[in-house]
Amino acid sequence: MQLNGESLGLRRSRVLAGARLTSTGLEKEVRCEMERLAKELGARWSAELTEKTTHLIAATANSDKYRAATRPPLENEVIVATPAWVRACHETVTRRDPSEFGLPPLAGIVVCVTNYALEQRDAFEERVEALGGTFGGSLERGRTTHLVANEAMGSKFEHARAWGLPIVDARWLEACEASGRCLDASNFSVCLPAVVVAEPRVRRQQEHPAAPPTLLGDKLAALDETLADAEPSRVFASCRFYIHGTTRDILLATDGWLKCLRLINMGLGAVYPTYFGRNIITHVLVPPDAEPLPRTAKHKTYKDARDLVNANWLAQSLLAQTLLDTLDFKPVCV
């Protein structure tokens, strides 16, 4: 077939000229097909992922090649696509947009959950399958790849830890969904050490006095009552929280922080370890025992925050089973 004097084969040979492809997770027959089509399209094919690789043709996110391609220094250099992209380029004799043929974030991932209510487990199953993963009701050695745990306890937790499986909280799923890729589970581990930086924290609280002890105790007790009375739900399923004062060193340091985390988990919300801005974070939450916010915080640290709220908003929204107006639940500033 000729077009403007050029044969179809010649035109095909320029479609992926300059591209360097490799693969991961493909069956042998499919891998051979991809190599043949890639070469007909003018691309180079390699069995290895290198700094010169431009595309990873993948069937799974659970491989060393995928992890290397989606993390520094290659994360912005290598495009991950499915075999359908190569086939589409070959059939249409055009360089198709690989983003139209992206690999689902949890392709090849088998997720099990523990310490969640039945309704929440059902919601997790829907989310995992929507992201291209497989949801397993039981923890199976050699099959389960990730355990999502509400708390660091229980038989599944102990077995997963003994087997060396990644044990993450709900933030991991939310972050994978938001980013469109399977993220490093170590950043969302529920097994982070409970390191309390007591001395610096006391000094800062003396500089900015917190609420009186009785008032603080009442607020923490109110959170306990909510934890006892509230029913698990999906009220926070659309919310992505950052808890004010969170750092890796004091992640488990305060009672209020932990109570807020449990409330968020009861409503199937997601908590992020860093404030990423309003494009990711929907609510900045200030626990009752956190250092008071300076009045300028809204204009500096959280200048673009969508909503800045106190823990009472979290508790009352969970009890009401709906997201309440945040205007009545603003944190106290000093």
Coordinates of C-alpha atoms in Angstrom, one line a residue:
M1 CA 0.0 0.0 0.0
Q2 CA 1.4 3.4 -1.1
L3 CA 0.7 6.8 0.3
N4 CA 2.5 9.8 -1.2
G5 CA 4.9 7.3 -2.6
E6 CA 5.7 5.7 0.7
S7 CA 4.9 2.1 1.6
L8 CA 2.9 1.2 4.7
G9 CA 6.0 -0.5 6.1
L10 CA 8.2 2.5 5.7
R11 CA 5.6 4.8 7.4
R12 CA 5.2 2.3 10.3
S13 CA 9.0 2.2 10.8
R14 CA 9.0 5.9 11.8
V15 CA 6.1 5.8 14.2
L16 CA 8.2 5.1 17.3
A17 CA 11.5 6.1 16.0
G18 CA 13.8 7.1 18.9
A19 CA 11.8 5.2 21.5
R20 CA 13.4 2.5 23.7
L21 CA 11.0 0.0 25.1
T22 CA 11.1 -2.8 27.7
S23 CA 8.4 -4.8 29.4
T24 CA 7.4 -6.3 32.7
G25 CA 4.8 -8.9 33.7
L26 CA 3.9 -9.9 30.2
E27 CA 3.3 -13.5 29.2
K28 CA 6.0 -14.9 26.9
E29 CA 3.8 -14.9 23.8
V30 CA 2.7 -11.3 24.4
R31 CA 6.3 -10.2 25.1
C32 CA 7.4 -11.6 21.8
E33 CA 4.5 -9.9 20.1
M34 CA 5.5 -6.5 21.7
E35 CA 9.1 -6.9 20.7
R36 CA 8.1 -7.6 17.1
L37 CA 5.6 -4.8 16.8
A38 CA 8.0 -2.3 18.5
K39 CA 10.8 -3.1 16.0
E40 CA 8.3 -2.7 13.1
L41 CA 7.4 0.7 14.5
G42 CA 11.1 1.8 14.5
A43 CA 11.6 1.5 18.3
R44 CA 14.5 -0.3 20.1
W45 CA 13.6 -3.2 22.4
S46 CA 15.6 -4.2 25.4
A47 CA 15.2 -6.8 28.2
E48 CA 16.5 -4.3 30.7
L49 CA 15.3 -1.1 32.1
T50 CA 18.0 1.6 31.8
E51 CA 18.4 5.3 32.0
K52 CA 17.8 5.4 28.2
T53 CA 14.5 3.6 28.4
T54 CA 11.5 5.7 27.3
H55 CA 8.6 3.3 27.7
L56 CA 7.7 0.4 30.0
I57 CA 5.1 -1.9 28.5
A58 CA 3.5 -3.4 31.6
A59 CA 0.9 -5.8 32.8
T60 CA 1.6 -5.4 36.5
A61 CA 2.6 -2.7 39.0
N62 CA 4.0 -5.4 41.3
S63 CA 7.5 -5.7 39.8
D64 CA 10.9 -4.3 40.3
K65 CA 10.9 -2.7 36.9
Y66 CA 7.6 -0.9 37.5
R67 CA 8.9 0.4 40.9
A68 CA 12.1 1.6 39.4
A69 CA 10.3 3.3 36.5
T70 CA 7.9 5.1 38.8
R71 CA 10.4 6.3 41.3
P72 CA 13.4 8.7 41.2
P73 CA 15.4 9.1 39.1
L74 CA 13.3 7.6 36.3
E75 CA 9.8 8.6 37.4
N76 CA 9.5 11.5 35.0
E77 CA 11.6 9.9 32.3
V78 CA 9.8 6.6 31.6
I79 CA 6.2 6.3 30.4
V80 CA 4.3 3.3 31.6
A81 CA 1.7 1.9 29.1
T82 CA -0.1 -1.4 28.4
P83 CA 0.4 -3.6 25.4
A84 CA -2.7 -2.0 23.9
W85 CA -0.7 1.2 23.2
V86 CA 1.8 -0.6 21.0
R87 CA -1.0 -2.5 19.2
A88 CA -2.9 0.8 18.6
C89 CA 0.2 2.5 17.2
H90 CA 0.8 -0.4 14.9
E91 CA -2.8 -0.6 13.7
T92 CA -3.3 3.1 13.1
V93 CA 0.3 3.8 12.0
T94 CA 0.3 6.8 14.3
R95 CA 2.1 7.5 17.6
R96 CA -0.9 7.4 19.9
D97 CA -1.0 9.1 23.3
P98 CA 0.2 6.5 25.8
S99 CA -1.8 8.2 28.6
E100 CA -4.9 6.7 26.8
F101 CA -3.5 3.3 27.5
G102 CA -2.1 3.7 31.0
L103 CA -1.7 0.8 33.4
P104 CA -4.3 0.8 36.2
P105 CA -2.5 1.8 39.5
L106 CA -3.2 -1.6 41.2
A107 CA -2.8 -3.9 38.2
G108 CA -1.3 -7.1 39.6
I109 CA -1.8 -6.0 43.2
V110 CA -3.8 -8.3 45.6
V111 CA -5.1 -6.4 48.6
C112 CA -6.4 -7.7 51.9
V113 CA -7.7 -5.6 54.8
T114 CA -7.9 -6.0 58.5
N115 CA -9.5 -4.3 61.6
Y116 CA -12.2 -2.6 59.5
A117 CA -16.0 -3.0 59.8
L118 CA -17.9 -5.0 57.2
E119 CA -19.2 -1.9 55.4
Q120 CA -15.8 -0.4 55.1
R121 CA -14.4 -3.7 53.8
D122 CA -17.0 -3.6 51.0
A123 CA -16.0 -0.1 50.2
F124 CA -12.3 -1.1 50.1
E125 CA -13.2 -3.9 47.7
E126 CA -15.0 -1.5 45.3
R127 CA -12.1 0.9 45.4
V128 CA -9.4 -1.7 44.9
E129 CA -11.2 -3.3 41.9
A130 CA -11.9 0.2 40.4
L131 CA -8.1 0.8 40.5
G132 CA -7.4 -2.5 38.6
G133 CA -6.4 -4.6 41.6
T134 CA -7.7 -7.8 43.2
F135 CA -9.4 -7.8 46.6
G136 CA -8.8 -10.9 48.8
G137 CA -10.9 -11.7 51.8
S138 CA -8.2 -13.8 53.3
L139 CA -4.4 -13.2 53.7
E140 CA -2.6 -15.7 51.5
R141 CA 1.1 -16.2 51.5
G142 CA 2.5 -16.0 47.9
R143 CA -0.7 -14.3 46.6
T144 CA -1.5 -11.3 48.8
T145 CA 0.8 -8.4 48.0
H146 CA -0.4 -5.7 50.4
L147 CA -2.3 -5.6 53.7
V148 CA -4.4 -2.4 54.5
A149 CA -4.7 -2.3 58.3
N150 CA -6.7 0.1 60.5
E151 CA -4.6 -0.8 63.5
A152 CA -1.2 -2.5 64.1
M153 CA -2.7 -5.6 65.7
G154 CA -4.4 -8.9 65.0
S155 CA -3.6 -12.2 63.3
K156 CA -3.5 -10.9 59.8
F157 CA -1.2 -8.1 60.8
E158 CA 1.2 -10.4 62.6
H159 CA 1.3 -12.9 59.7
A160 CA 1.8 -10.1 57.1
R161 CA 4.7 -8.7 59.2
A162 CA 6.3 -12.1 59.5
W163 CA 6.0 -12.7 55.8
G164 CA 7.5 -9.3 55.0
L165 CA 4.4 -7.9 53.2
P166 CA 3.8 -4.2 53.0
I167 CA 1.3 -3.1 55.7
V168 CA -0.3 0.2 54.9
D169 CA -3.2 2.4 56.0
A170 CA -6.1 3.8 53.9
R171 CA -4.0 6.8 52.8
W172 CA -2.0 4.5 50.4
L173 CA -5.1 3.6 48.4
E174 CA -6.2 7.2 48.3
A175 CA -2.8 8.4 47.1
C176 CA -2.6 5.7 44.5
E177 CA -5.9 6.8 43.2
A178 CA -5.0 10.4 43.2
S179 CA -1.6 9.9 41.5
G180 CA -2.7 7.2 39.0
R181 CA 0.2 4.9 39.9
C182 CA 1.1 2.3 42.6
L183 CA 3.0 4.3 45.2
D184 CA 5.8 3.2 47.5
A185 CA 4.0 1.5 50.4
S186 CA 6.8 2.4 52.9
N187 CA 5.5 6.0 52.9
F188 CA 2.2 4.8 54.2
S189 CA 3.3 2.1 56.6
V190 CA 1.3 1.5 59.8
C191 CA 4.5 0.1 61.4
L192 CA 6.3 3.5 61.7
P193 CA 8.2 3.8 65.1
A194 CA 6.3 5.6 67.9
V195 CA 9.1 8.1 68.5
V196 CA 8.0 11.0 70.8
V197 CA 10.2 14.1 70.7
A198 CA 9.1 15.1 74.2
E199 CA 11.6 17.9 75.2
P200 CA 11.3 20.1 72.1
R201 CA 7.5 19.6 72.1
V202 CA 7.3 20.8 75.8
R203 CA 9.3 23.8 75.0
R204 CA 7.2 24.9 72.1
Q205 CA 4.0 24.4 74.2
Q206 CA 5.4 26.7 76.9
E207 CA 6.1 29.3 74.3
H208 CA 2.5 29.0 73.0
P209 CA 0.3 27.8 75.9
A210 CA -2.3 25.2 74.9
A211 CA -5.8 25.0 76.3
P212 CA -6.3 24.7 80.1
P213 CA -5.9 21.0 81.2
T214 CA -9.5 20.6 82.2
L215 CA -10.8 22.0 78.9
L216 CA -8.3 19.8 77.0
G217 CA -9.4 16.8 78.9
D218 CA -13.0 17.5 78.1
K219 CA -12.2 17.7 74.4
L220 CA -10.3 14.4 74.4
A221 CA -13.1 12.8 76.4
A222 CA -15.6 14.0 73.8
L223 CA -13.6 12.4 71.1
D224 CA -13.7 9.1 73.1
E225 CA -17.4 9.3 73.4
T226 CA -17.7 9.8 69.6
L227 CA -15.5 6.8 69.0
A228 CA -17.8 4.7 71.2
D229 CA -21.1 6.0 69.8
A230 CA -20.4 6.6 66.1
E231 CA -21.1 4.0 63.4
P232 CA -18.5 3.2 60.7
S233 CA -19.5 4.9 57.5
R234 CA -18.2 6.5 54.3
V235 CA -18.8 10.1 55.4
F236 CA -15.2 11.0 54.9
A237 CA -14.6 8.9 51.7
S238 CA -14.2 12.1 49.6
C239 CA -11.9 13.8 52.1
R240 CA -8.2 13.9 52.2
F241 CA -6.8 15.2 55.5
Y242 CA -3.6 16.7 56.8
I243 CA -3.4 16.8 60.6
H244 CA -1.7 19.9 61.8
G245 CA 1.6 19.2 63.6
T246 CA 2.3 15.9 61.8
T247 CA 5.9 14.9 61.3
R248 CA 7.5 11.5 60.9
D249 CA 9.1 11.9 64.4
I250 CA 5.9 12.6 66.3
L251 CA 3.4 10.7 64.2
L252 CA 2.1 8.8 67.2
A253 CA 3.1 11.2 69.9
T254 CA -0.2 12.7 71.0
D255 CA -3.5 11.2 72.2
G256 CA -5.5 13.7 70.3
W257 CA -3.7 12.9 67.0
L258 CA -4.5 9.2 67.4
K259 CA -8.1 9.8 68.3
C260 CA -8.5 12.0 65.2
L261 CA -6.9 9.3 63.0
R262 CA -9.3 6.7 64.3
L263 CA -12.3 9.0 63.6
I264 CA -11.1 9.6 60.1
N265 CA -10.6 5.8 59.6
M266 CA -14.2 5.2 60.8
G267 CA -15.4 7.5 58.1
L268 CA -13.1 6.0 55.4
G269 CA -11.1 9.2 55.0
A270 CA -7.5 9.4 54.0
V271 CA -4.7 11.1 56.0
Y272 CA -1.5 12.4 54.4
P273 CA 1.9 12.8 56.1
T274 CA 2.6 16.1 54.4
Y275 CA 0.6 19.1 53.5
F276 CA 0.5 19.0 49.7
G277 CA -1.8 22.0 49.1
R278 CA -5.4 22.3 48.1
N279 CA -5.0 20.2 44.9
I280 CA -4.6 17.1 47.1
I281 CA -5.7 18.1 50.7
T282 CA -9.3 18.9 51.3
H283 CA -9.2 19.5 55.1
V284 CA -6.4 20.7 57.5
L285 CA -7.4 19.3 60.9
V286 CA -6.1 20.7 64.2
P287 CA -6.3 18.2 67.1
P288 CA -7.3 19.5 70.5
D289 CA -3.8 18.8 72.0
A290 CA -1.8 20.3 69.1
E291 CA 0.1 23.5 69.4
P292 CA -2.3 26.5 68.8
L293 CA -2.1 28.0 65.4
P294 CA -0.7 31.5 65.1
R295 CA -3.2 33.9 63.6
T296 CA -1.0 34.1 60.5
A297 CA -1.1 30.4 59.8
K298 CA -4.1 30.6 57.5
H299 CA -2.3 33.1 55.4
K300 CA 1.2 31.4 55.4
T301 CA 1.5 27.7 56.1
Y302 CA -2.0 26.9 54.9
K303 CA -2.6 29.9 52.7
D304 CA -4.3 27.9 50.0
A305 CA -6.1 25.4 52.3
R306 CA -9.7 24.6 51.3
D307 CA -10.9 24.1 54.9
L308 CA -9.1 24.5 58.3
V309 CA -11.1 22.8 61.0
N310 CA -11.0 21.6 64.6
A311 CA -11.5 18.0 65.8
N312 CA -15.1 18.7 66.9
W313 CA -16.1 19.1 63.2
L314 CA -14.7 15.6 62.6
A315 CA -16.6 14.1 65.5
Q316 CA -19.9 15.9 64.8
S317 CA -19.8 15.1 61.1
L318 CA -19.2 11.4 61.9
L319 CA -22.2 11.4 64.3
A320 CA -24.4 13.2 61.8
Q321 CA -23.2 10.9 58.9
T322 CA -22.8 14.0 56.8
L323 CA -20.1 16.7 56.2
L324 CA -21.2 19.7 58.3
D325 CA -20.5 23.3 57.4
T326 CA -17.0 24.1 58.5
L327 CA -17.6 27.7 59.4
D328 CA -18.7 26.8 62.9
F329 CA -15.7 24.6 63.6
K330 CA -12.7 26.8 63.1
P331 CA -9.6 26.1 65.3
V332 CA -8.5 28.6 67.9
C333 CA -5.6 30.8 66.9
V334 CA -3.3 32.7 69.2

